Amino acid sequence: MNTVSNLLRPKAVELTGIRKRYGNLEVLKGISLEAREGEVISILGSSGSGKSTLLRCVNMLEVPDAGEITVAGERIGMSGSASSGPRRYDLRQVDRIRSTVGMVFQNFNLWSHKTVLENVIEAPVHVQRRPRKECIEEARELLEKVGISNRESFYPAQLSGGQQQRVAIARALAMRPSLMLFDEPTSALDPELVGEVLRVMRRLADEGRTMLIVTHEMGFAREVSSRVVFVDQGMVKEEGTPSEVFGTGRSVRLQQFLAG
C-alpha cells in the first residue's frame, strides 16, 4: 500500500495511551496505535507481551484503565479511573460499535449446538435484526468464500480446526464489519491446517479490508501487512513497514524475538 495515499484515508481505529493492569501486573503501559481504512496491521510479540490484551481493548472485551479508543471517528466514552474501580462506559454505545467490529478468536468460539449455517446467521438475524432469508443467502456466499460451502449443515465437532476457524471468519464477516480483529487465529491449529486459514486471510487483505492481526506467522506478516508493530513488556518497541521491521536496524530485543 502506498504510504502517502494511505495517510489520506480516514482512521478506522485509534488507540491513545492505553494502559491495563491486573492486580500488581501492568500489562499495557501506555500504548498508542492507529490503523487507517484498508490497512493490515500485524502485531507481534512474545507470550505475555500484552498484544492480545491490546487487541481485546479495541472492542472493549477488556476495559482499559487509562487511555482513549476511537473507532471509525467515534470515541468510546469512558469515565472514572482504575484507582476508583473499573472505568464506566455506555453499554449501548459499546454494543453498537462492537457490531461494526468483527473478531476471530484463537479457539474459534463457535456455538457447539448450532450448525455451521446457524452459527453464521445468528448475529445478523438476532443482533442486527436483518431478514432471515437475506442472512441465509449472504451466509452461503461467505461459506463459499472461505471454502466450506459443503459443510453448512455440519456441527462444529464434525469439522477440523481449520474448518472451524474458517466458519468463525465467515461468522465475523456476516456482520459486515468495517474492522476485523484476529487474535492469533492459527495458534490452536495443527501445522497442516494453518495454510488454509492464512489463505482466507490473505484474500481478505487483498480485498482491502482493515485488519488488526495478532500473529506469530512471520512470513504471513511480512507478506500481507501494511505495517508491523512489535510489542514487548506492554510497550510498542518497533513499528514500521514489513521491510523496516524485518530488515536491518532492528533492536536487539526484536532480533532475539525473530530468531526465537
PDB file of C-alpha atoms in Angstrom:
ATOM      1  CA  MET A   1       0.000   0.000   0.000  1.00  0.00           C
ATOM      2  CA  ASN A   2       1.291   3.432  -0.922  1.00  0.00           C
ATOM      3  CA  THR A   3       2.178   5.234   2.323  1.00  0.00           C
ATOM      4  CA  VAL A   4       1.324   8.725   1.046  1.00  0.00           C
ATOM      5  CA  SER A   5      -2.117   7.746  -0.271  1.00  0.00           C
ATOM      6  CA  ASN A   6      -2.775   5.779   2.882  1.00  0.00           C
ATOM      7  CA  LEU A   7      -2.304   8.887   5.036  1.00  0.00           C
ATOM      8  CA  LEU A   8      -5.260  10.426   3.195  1.00  0.00           C
ATOM      9  CA  ARG A   9      -7.567   7.614   4.280  1.00  0.00           C
ATOM     10  CA  PRO A  10      -9.796   8.037   7.345  1.00  0.00           C
ATOM     11  CA  LYS A  11      -8.676   6.391  10.573  1.00  0.00           C
ATOM     12  CA  ALA A  12     -10.519   3.119  11.149  1.00  0.00           C
ATOM     13  CA  VAL A  13      -9.314   2.840  14.736  1.00  0.00           C
ATOM     14  CA  GLU A  14      -7.092   4.888  17.040  1.00  0.00           C
ATOM     15  CA  LEU A  15      -5.777   3.865  20.451  1.00  0.00           C
ATOM     16  CA  THR A  16      -4.139   6.521  22.600  1.00  0.00           C
ATOM     17  CA  GLY A  17      -2.214   5.895  25.816  1.00  0.00           C
ATOM     18  CA  ILE A  18      -3.844   2.535  26.558  1.00  0.00           C
ATOM     19  CA  ARG A  19      -2.974   1.110  29.980  1.00  0.00           C
ATOM     20  CA  LYS A  20      -4.225  -2.100  31.545  1.00  0.00           C
ATOM     21  CA  ARG A  21      -3.341  -3.668  34.875  1.00  0.00           C
ATOM     22  CA  TYR A  22      -4.270  -6.967  36.501  1.00  0.00           C
ATOM     23  CA  GLY A  23      -3.543  -6.617  40.197  1.00  0.00           C
ATOM     24  CA  ASN A  24       0.108  -5.625  40.533  1.00  0.00           C
ATOM     25  CA  LEU A  25       0.930  -6.563  36.933  1.00  0.00           C
ATOM     26  CA  GLU A  26       0.742  -3.732  34.409  1.00  0.00           C
ATOM     27  CA  VAL A  27       0.173  -5.498  31.089  1.00  0.00           C
ATOM     28  CA  LEU A  28      -0.172  -2.426  28.859  1.00  0.00           C
ATOM     29  CA  LYS A  29       1.945   0.625  29.586  1.00  0.00           C
ATOM     30  CA  GLY A  30       0.545   3.496  27.546  1.00  0.00           C
ATOM     31  CA  ILE A  31       0.306   2.021  24.044  1.00  0.00           C
ATOM     32  CA  SER A  32      -0.798   4.222  21.146  1.00  0.00           C
ATOM     33  CA  LEU A  33      -1.670   2.719  17.775  1.00  0.00           C
ATOM     34  CA  GLU A  34      -3.776   3.591  14.749  1.00  0.00           C
ATOM     35  CA  ALA A  35      -4.970   1.885  11.593  1.00  0.00           C
ATOM     36  CA  ARG A  36      -6.402   3.653   8.591  1.00  0.00           C
ATOM     37  CA  GLU A  37      -9.045   2.200   6.318  1.00  0.00           C
ATOM     38  CA  GLY A  38      -7.653  -0.630   4.207  1.00  0.00           C
ATOM     39  CA  GLU A  39      -4.557  -1.161   6.330  1.00  0.00           C
ATOM     40  CA  VAL A  40      -3.435  -4.538   7.609  1.00  0.00           C
ATOM     41  CA  ILE A  41      -1.534  -4.163  10.884  1.00  0.00           C
ATOM     42  CA  SER A  42       0.262  -7.224  12.234  1.00  0.00           C
ATOM     43  CA  ILE A  43       1.016  -7.156  15.955  1.00  0.00           C
ATOM     44  CA  LEU A  44       3.951  -9.303  17.020  1.00  0.00           C
ATOM     45  CA  GLY A  45       5.345 -10.131  20.436  1.00  0.00           C
ATOM     46  CA  SER A  46       6.255 -12.950  22.746  1.00  0.00           C
ATOM     47  CA  SER A  47       3.766 -14.649  25.055  1.00  0.00           C
ATOM     48  CA  GLY A  48       2.749 -12.284  27.845  1.00  0.00           C
ATOM     49  CA  SER A  49       3.828  -9.145  25.980  1.00  0.00           C
ATOM     50  CA  GLY A  50       0.300  -7.683  26.074  1.00  0.00           C
ATOM     51  CA  LYS A  51      -0.579  -7.954  22.392  1.00  0.00           C
ATOM     52  CA  SER A  52      -3.799  -9.963  22.823  1.00  0.00           C
ATOM     53  CA  THR A  53      -4.935  -7.722  25.687  1.00  0.00           C
ATOM     54  CA  LEU A  54      -4.353  -4.721  23.430  1.00  0.00           C
ATOM     55  CA  LEU A  55      -6.493  -6.253  20.687  1.00  0.00           C
ATOM     56  CA  ARG A  56      -9.296  -7.054  23.133  1.00  0.00           C
ATOM     57  CA  CYS A  57      -9.315  -3.428  24.276  1.00  0.00           C
ATOM     58  CA  VAL A  58     -10.322  -2.322  20.771  1.00  0.00           C
ATOM     59  CA  ASN A  59     -13.850  -3.735  21.160  1.00  0.00           C
ATOM     60  CA  MET A  60     -13.881  -3.347  24.943  1.00  0.00           C
ATOM     61  CA  LEU A  61     -13.687  -7.039  25.795  1.00  0.00           C
ATOM     62  CA  GLU A  62     -11.032  -5.649  28.111  1.00  0.00           C
ATOM     63  CA  VAL A  63     -11.728  -2.201  29.560  1.00  0.00           C
ATOM     64  CA  PRO A  64      -8.522  -0.154  29.695  1.00  0.00           C
ATOM     65  CA  ASP A  65      -7.581   1.503  32.969  1.00  0.00           C
ATOM     66  CA  ALA A  66      -6.468   4.611  31.084  1.00  0.00           C
ATOM     67  CA  GLY A  67      -6.373   5.888  27.525  1.00  0.00           C
ATOM     68  CA  GLU A  68      -8.836   6.530  24.729  1.00  0.00           C
ATOM     69  CA  ILE A  69     -10.300   4.341  21.967  1.00  0.00           C
ATOM     70  CA  THR A  70     -11.791   5.788  18.784  1.00  0.00           C
ATOM     71  CA  VAL A  71     -13.443   3.548  16.177  1.00  0.00           C
ATOM     72  CA  ALA A  72     -14.468   4.994  12.800  1.00  0.00           C
ATOM     73  CA  GLY A  73     -14.189   8.503  14.206  1.00  0.00           C
ATOM     74  CA  GLU A  74     -16.334   7.808  17.285  1.00  0.00           C
ATOM     75  CA  ARG A  75     -14.621   7.976  20.661  1.00  0.00           C
ATOM     76  CA  ILE A  76     -15.790   5.456  23.227  1.00  0.00           C
ATOM     77  CA  GLY A  77     -16.897   7.373  26.279  1.00  0.00           C
ATOM     78  CA  MET A  78     -15.242   6.116  29.474  1.00  0.00           C
ATOM     79  CA  SER A  79     -15.240   7.727  32.895  1.00  0.00           C
ATOM     80  CA  GLY A  80     -13.532   7.078  36.190  1.00  0.00           C
ATOM     81  CA  SER A  81     -10.060   5.743  36.803  1.00  0.00           C
ATOM     82  CA  ALA A  82      -8.504   2.440  37.783  1.00  0.00           C
ATOM     83  CA  SER A  83      -7.937   3.723  41.312  1.00  0.00           C
ATOM     84  CA  SER A  84     -11.711   4.030  41.831  1.00  0.00           C
ATOM     85  CA  GLY A  85     -12.595   0.679  40.268  1.00  0.00           C
ATOM     86  CA  PRO A  86     -13.311  -0.305  36.642  1.00  0.00           C
ATOM     87  CA  ARG A  87     -13.938   2.600  34.282  1.00  0.00           C
ATOM     88  CA  ARG A  88     -17.567   3.136  33.386  1.00  0.00           C
ATOM     89  CA  TYR A  89     -18.873   3.269  29.841  1.00  0.00           C
ATOM     90  CA  ASP A  90     -22.133   3.412  27.899  1.00  0.00           C
ATOM     91  CA  LEU A  91     -23.013  -0.206  27.135  1.00  0.00           C
ATOM     92  CA  ARG A  92     -25.361   0.809  24.311  1.00  0.00           C
ATOM     93  CA  GLN A  93     -22.573   2.710  22.582  1.00  0.00           C
ATOM     94  CA  VAL A  94     -20.119  -0.152  23.049  1.00  0.00           C
ATOM     95  CA  ASP A  95     -22.624  -2.718  21.746  1.00  0.00           C
ATOM     96  CA  ARG A  96     -23.250  -0.566  18.678  1.00  0.00           C
ATOM     97  CA  ILE A  97     -19.529  -0.171  17.989  1.00  0.00           C
ATOM     98  CA  ARG A  98     -18.932  -3.886  18.569  1.00  0.00           C
ATOM     99  CA  SER A  99     -21.472  -4.631  15.847  1.00  0.00           C
ATOM    100  CA  THR A 100     -19.118  -2.932  13.356  1.00  0.00           C
ATOM    101  CA  VAL A 101     -16.016  -4.805  14.537  1.00  0.00           C
ATOM    102  CA  GLY A 102     -15.573  -8.465  13.654  1.00  0.00           C
ATOM    103  CA  MET A 103     -13.364 -10.594  15.890  1.00  0.00           C
ATOM    104  CA  VAL A 104     -11.852 -14.010  15.253  1.00  0.00           C
ATOM    105  CA  PHE A 105     -10.565 -15.761  18.356  1.00  0.00           C
ATOM    106  CA  GLN A 106      -7.771 -18.242  18.915  1.00  0.00           C
ATOM    107  CA  ASN A 107     -10.134 -21.057  19.895  1.00  0.00           C
ATOM    108  CA  PHE A 108     -12.964 -20.474  17.368  1.00  0.00           C
ATOM    109  CA  ASN A 109     -15.729 -19.842  19.980  1.00  0.00           C
ATOM    110  CA  LEU A 110     -18.421 -21.409  17.794  1.00  0.00           C
ATOM    111  CA  TRP A 111     -21.754 -22.470  19.272  1.00  0.00           C
ATOM    112  CA  SER A 112     -21.438 -26.241  19.520  1.00  0.00           C
ATOM    113  CA  HIS A 113     -25.202 -26.855  19.424  1.00  0.00           C
ATOM    114  CA  LYS A 114     -25.711 -24.921  16.180  1.00  0.00           C
ATOM    115  CA  THR A 115     -24.863 -25.930  12.635  1.00  0.00           C
ATOM    116  CA  VAL A 116     -22.321 -24.042  10.563  1.00  0.00           C
ATOM    117  CA  LEU A 117     -25.070 -22.060   8.834  1.00  0.00           C
ATOM    118  CA  GLU A 118     -26.812 -21.302  12.116  1.00  0.00           C
ATOM    119  CA  ASN A 119     -23.534 -20.051  13.606  1.00  0.00           C
ATOM    120  CA  VAL A 120     -23.048 -17.629  10.725  1.00  0.00           C
ATOM    121  CA  ILE A 121     -26.585 -16.179  10.678  1.00  0.00           C
ATOM    122  CA  GLU A 122     -27.070 -15.917  14.449  1.00  0.00           C
ATOM    123  CA  ALA A 123     -25.781 -12.364  14.963  1.00  0.00           C
ATOM    124  CA  PRO A 124     -27.118 -10.791  11.730  1.00  0.00           C
ATOM    125  CA  VAL A 125     -30.604 -12.149  12.489  1.00  0.00           C
ATOM    126  CA  HIS A 126     -30.784 -11.547  16.245  1.00  0.00           C
ATOM    127  CA  VAL A 127     -28.444  -8.574  16.765  1.00  0.00           C
ATOM    128  CA  GLN A 128     -28.792  -6.631  13.528  1.00  0.00           C
ATOM    129  CA  ARG A 129     -32.430  -7.724  13.042  1.00  0.00           C
ATOM    130  CA  ARG A 130     -31.915  -8.383   9.355  1.00  0.00           C
ATOM    131  CA  PRO A 131     -34.341 -10.630   7.402  1.00  0.00           C
ATOM    132  CA  ARG A 132     -33.525 -14.296   7.928  1.00  0.00           C
ATOM    133  CA  LYS A 133     -33.739 -15.143   4.223  1.00  0.00           C
ATOM    134  CA  GLU A 134     -31.277 -12.377   3.356  1.00  0.00           C
ATOM    135  CA  CYS A 135     -28.889 -13.548   6.097  1.00  0.00           C
ATOM    136  CA  ILE A 136     -29.007 -17.153   4.890  1.00  0.00           C
ATOM    137  CA  GLU A 137     -28.224 -16.104   1.315  1.00  0.00           C
ATOM    138  CA  GLU A 138     -25.305 -13.974   2.461  1.00  0.00           C
ATOM    139  CA  ALA A 139     -24.058 -16.696   4.830  1.00  0.00           C
ATOM    140  CA  ARG A 140     -23.933 -19.178   1.972  1.00  0.00           C
ATOM    141  CA  GLU A 141     -21.922 -16.717  -0.110  1.00  0.00           C
ATOM    142  CA  LEU A 142     -19.494 -16.271   2.783  1.00  0.00           C
ATOM    143  CA  LEU A 143     -19.139 -20.026   3.319  1.00  0.00           C
ATOM    144  CA  GLU A 144     -18.344 -20.319  -0.388  1.00  0.00           C
ATOM    145  CA  LYS A 145     -15.788 -17.532   0.031  1.00  0.00           C
ATOM    146  CA  VAL A 146     -13.977 -19.347   2.848  1.00  0.00           C
ATOM    147  CA  GLY A 147     -14.180 -22.688   1.056  1.00  0.00           C
ATOM    148  CA  ILE A 148     -16.613 -24.683   3.191  1.00  0.00           C
ATOM    149  CA  SER A 149     -19.962 -24.289   1.446  1.00  0.00           C
ATOM    150  CA  ASN A 150     -20.417 -28.074   1.555  1.00  0.00           C
ATOM    151  CA  ARG A 151     -20.385 -28.048   5.373  1.00  0.00           C
ATOM    152  CA  GLU A 152     -23.294 -25.740   6.165  1.00  0.00           C
ATOM    153  CA  SER A 153     -25.367 -28.441   7.895  1.00  0.00           C
ATOM    154  CA  PHE A 154     -22.437 -29.812   9.921  1.00  0.00           C
ATOM    155  CA  TYR A 155     -21.865 -29.108  13.608  1.00  0.00           C
ATOM    156  CA  PRO A 156     -18.514 -27.707  14.847  1.00  0.00           C
ATOM    157  CA  ALA A 157     -17.488 -31.055  16.373  1.00  0.00           C
ATOM    158  CA  GLN A 158     -17.706 -32.596  12.895  1.00  0.00           C
ATOM    159  CA  LEU A 159     -15.159 -30.148  11.459  1.00  0.00           C
ATOM    160  CA  SER A 160     -11.388 -29.891  11.554  1.00  0.00           C
ATOM    161  CA  GLY A 161      -9.805 -26.994  13.424  1.00  0.00           C
ATOM    162  CA  GLY A 162      -9.055 -25.216  10.164  1.00  0.00           C
ATOM    163  CA  GLN A 163     -12.645 -25.579   9.019  1.00  0.00           C
ATOM    164  CA  GLN A 164     -13.935 -24.296  12.369  1.00  0.00           C
ATOM    165  CA  GLN A 165     -11.721 -21.241  12.118  1.00  0.00           C
ATOM    166  CA  ARG A 166     -12.965 -20.538   8.598  1.00  0.00           C
ATOM    167  CA  VAL A 167     -16.532 -20.727   9.918  1.00  0.00           C
ATOM    168  CA  ALA A 168     -15.506 -18.227  12.606  1.00  0.00           C
ATOM    169  CA  ILE A 169     -14.169 -15.892   9.903  1.00  0.00           C
ATOM    170  CA  ALA A 170     -17.408 -16.222   7.914  1.00  0.00           C
ATOM    171  CA  ARG A 171     -19.396 -15.540  11.088  1.00  0.00           C
ATOM    172  CA  ALA A 172     -17.430 -12.343  11.726  1.00  0.00           C
ATOM    173  CA  LEU A 173     -17.839 -11.206   8.104  1.00  0.00           C
ATOM    174  CA  ALA A 174     -21.596 -11.803   8.269  1.00  0.00           C
ATOM    175  CA  MET A 175     -21.878  -8.711  10.481  1.00  0.00           C
ATOM    176  CA  ARG A 176     -20.495  -6.612   7.595  1.00  0.00           C
ATOM    177  CA  PRO A 177     -17.758  -5.183   9.821  1.00  0.00           C
ATOM    178  CA  SER A 178     -15.672  -2.142   8.967  1.00  0.00           C
ATOM    179  CA  LEU A 179     -12.786  -3.545  11.038  1.00  0.00           C
ATOM    180  CA  MET A 180     -11.598  -7.125  11.563  1.00  0.00           C
ATOM    181  CA  LEU A 181      -9.617  -8.268  14.612  1.00  0.00           C
ATOM    182  CA  PHE A 182      -7.725 -11.570  14.586  1.00  0.00           C
ATOM    183  CA  ASP A 183      -6.288 -12.874  17.863  1.00  0.00           C
ATOM    184  CA  GLU A 184      -3.664 -15.489  16.926  1.00  0.00           C
ATOM    185  CA  PRO A 185      -6.138 -17.217  14.587  1.00  0.00           C
ATOM    186  CA  THR A 186      -3.798 -20.104  13.708  1.00  0.00           C
ATOM    187  CA  SER A 187      -2.134 -20.838  17.042  1.00  0.00           C
ATOM    188  CA  ALA A 188      -4.622 -23.565  18.028  1.00  0.00           C
ATOM    189  CA  LEU A 189      -4.338 -25.359  14.672  1.00  0.00           C
ATOM    190  CA  ASP A 190      -2.271 -28.334  13.645  1.00  0.00           C
ATOM    191  CA  PRO A 191       0.538 -27.184  11.316  1.00  0.00           C
ATOM    192  CA  GLU A 192      -1.030 -28.745   8.229  1.00  0.00           C
ATOM    193  CA  LEU A 193      -4.229 -26.715   8.761  1.00  0.00           C
ATOM    194  CA  VAL A 194      -2.613 -23.308   9.176  1.00  0.00           C
ATOM    195  CA  GLY A 195      -2.284 -22.633   5.463  1.00  0.00           C
ATOM    196  CA  GLU A 196      -5.986 -22.913   4.700  1.00  0.00           C
ATOM    197  CA  VAL A 197      -6.821 -20.193   7.235  1.00  0.00           C
ATOM    198  CA  LEU A 198      -3.993 -17.910   6.121  1.00  0.00           C
ATOM    199  CA  ARG A 199      -5.187 -18.197   2.504  1.00  0.00           C
ATOM    200  CA  VAL A 200      -8.597 -16.859   3.520  1.00  0.00           C
ATOM    201  CA  MET A 201      -6.992 -14.011   5.460  1.00  0.00           C
ATOM    202  CA  ARG A 202      -4.744 -13.165   2.512  1.00  0.00           C
ATOM    203  CA  ARG A 203      -7.803 -12.877   0.329  1.00  0.00           C
ATOM    204  CA  LEU A 204      -9.438 -10.503   2.811  1.00  0.00           C
ATOM    205  CA  ALA A 205      -6.282  -8.377   2.820  1.00  0.00           C
ATOM    206  CA  ASP A 206      -6.296  -8.311  -0.984  1.00  0.00           C
ATOM    207  CA  GLU A 207      -9.896  -7.053  -0.865  1.00  0.00           C
ATOM    208  CA  GLY A 208      -8.710  -4.026   1.101  1.00  0.00           C
ATOM    209  CA  ARG A 209     -10.275  -4.910   4.438  1.00  0.00           C
ATOM    210  CA  THR A 210      -8.999  -3.140   7.536  1.00  0.00           C
ATOM    211  CA  MET A 211      -7.436  -5.762   9.793  1.00  0.00           C
ATOM    212  CA  LEU A 212      -5.529  -5.876  13.088  1.00  0.00           C
ATOM    213  CA  ILE A 213      -3.848  -9.259  13.434  1.00  0.00           C
ATOM    214  CA  VAL A 214      -2.048 -10.655  16.459  1.00  0.00           C
ATOM    215  CA  THR A 215       0.052 -13.402  14.922  1.00  0.00           C
ATOM    216  CA  HIS A 216       3.198 -15.465  15.233  1.00  0.00           C
ATOM    217  CA  GLU A 217       3.213 -16.260  11.493  1.00  0.00           C
ATOM    218  CA  MET A 218       6.206 -14.170  10.440  1.00  0.00           C
ATOM    219  CA  GLY A 219       6.053 -14.990   6.733  1.00  0.00           C
ATOM    220  CA  PHE A 220       2.393 -14.066   6.578  1.00  0.00           C
ATOM    221  CA  ALA A 221       3.002 -10.797   8.457  1.00  0.00           C
ATOM    222  CA  ARG A 222       5.836  -9.894   6.101  1.00  0.00           C
ATOM    223  CA  GLU A 223       3.726 -10.633   3.032  1.00  0.00           C
ATOM    224  CA  VAL A 224       0.347  -9.011   3.772  1.00  0.00           C
ATOM    225  CA  SER A 225       0.970  -6.221   6.292  1.00  0.00           C
ATOM    226  CA  SER A 226       0.872  -2.518   5.624  1.00  0.00           C
ATOM    227  CA  ARG A 227       2.680  -2.055   8.925  1.00  0.00           C
ATOM    228  CA  VAL A 228       4.099  -4.319  11.602  1.00  0.00           C
ATOM    229  CA  VAL A 229       4.076  -3.491  15.327  1.00  0.00           C
ATOM    230  CA  PHE A 230       6.338  -5.253  17.822  1.00  0.00           C
ATOM    231  CA  VAL A 231       5.044  -5.207  21.407  1.00  0.00           C
ATOM    232  CA  ASP A 232       7.355  -6.085  24.274  1.00  0.00           C
ATOM    233  CA  GLN A 233       6.651  -5.803  28.011  1.00  0.00           C
ATOM    234  CA  GLY A 234       3.473  -3.829  27.390  1.00  0.00           C
ATOM    235  CA  MET A 235       5.016  -1.213  25.103  1.00  0.00           C
ATOM    236  CA  VAL A 236       5.429  -0.710  21.371  1.00  0.00           C
ATOM    237  CA  LYS A 237       9.146  -1.209  20.821  1.00  0.00           C
ATOM    238  CA  GLU A 238       9.224  -1.240  16.994  1.00  0.00           C
ATOM    239  CA  GLU A 239       6.796  -0.113  14.298  1.00  0.00           C
ATOM    240  CA  GLY A 240       7.165   0.251  10.549  1.00  0.00           C
ATOM    241  CA  THR A 241       6.683  -1.373   7.186  1.00  0.00           C
ATOM    242  CA  PRO A 242       7.485  -5.092   6.936  1.00  0.00           C
ATOM    243  CA  SER A 243      10.799  -4.300   5.239  1.00  0.00           C
ATOM    244  CA  GLU A 244      11.719  -1.907   8.062  1.00  0.00           C
ATOM    245  CA  VAL A 245      10.751  -4.228  10.905  1.00  0.00           C
ATOM    246  CA  PHE A 246      12.110  -7.424   9.391  1.00  0.00           C
ATOM    247  CA  GLY A 247      15.124  -5.712   7.816  1.00  0.00           C
ATOM    248  CA  THR A 248      18.316  -4.284   9.255  1.00  0.00           C
ATOM    249  CA  GLY A 249      18.497  -1.760  12.077  1.00  0.00           C
ATOM    250  CA  ARG A 250      16.294  -3.782  14.401  1.00  0.00           C
ATOM    251  CA  SER A 251      16.612  -3.527  18.156  1.00  0.00           C
ATOM    252  CA  VAL A 252      18.387  -6.327  19.985  1.00  0.00           C
ATOM    253  CA  ARG A 253      15.107  -7.413  21.602  1.00  0.00           C
ATOM    254  CA  LEU A 254      13.361  -7.680  18.223  1.00  0.00           C
ATOM    255  CA  GLN A 255      16.293  -9.607  16.776  1.00  0.00           C
ATOM    256  CA  GLN A 256      16.040 -12.026  19.675  1.00  0.00           C
ATOM    257  CA  PHE A 257      12.304 -12.421  19.131  1.00  0.00           C
ATOM    258  CA  LEU A 258      12.600 -13.038  15.389  1.00  0.00           C
ATOM    259  CA  ALA A 259      15.413 -15.516  15.946  1.00  0.00           C
ATOM    260  CA  GLY A 260      13.352 -17.213  18.675  1.00  0.00           C
TER     261      GLY A 260
END
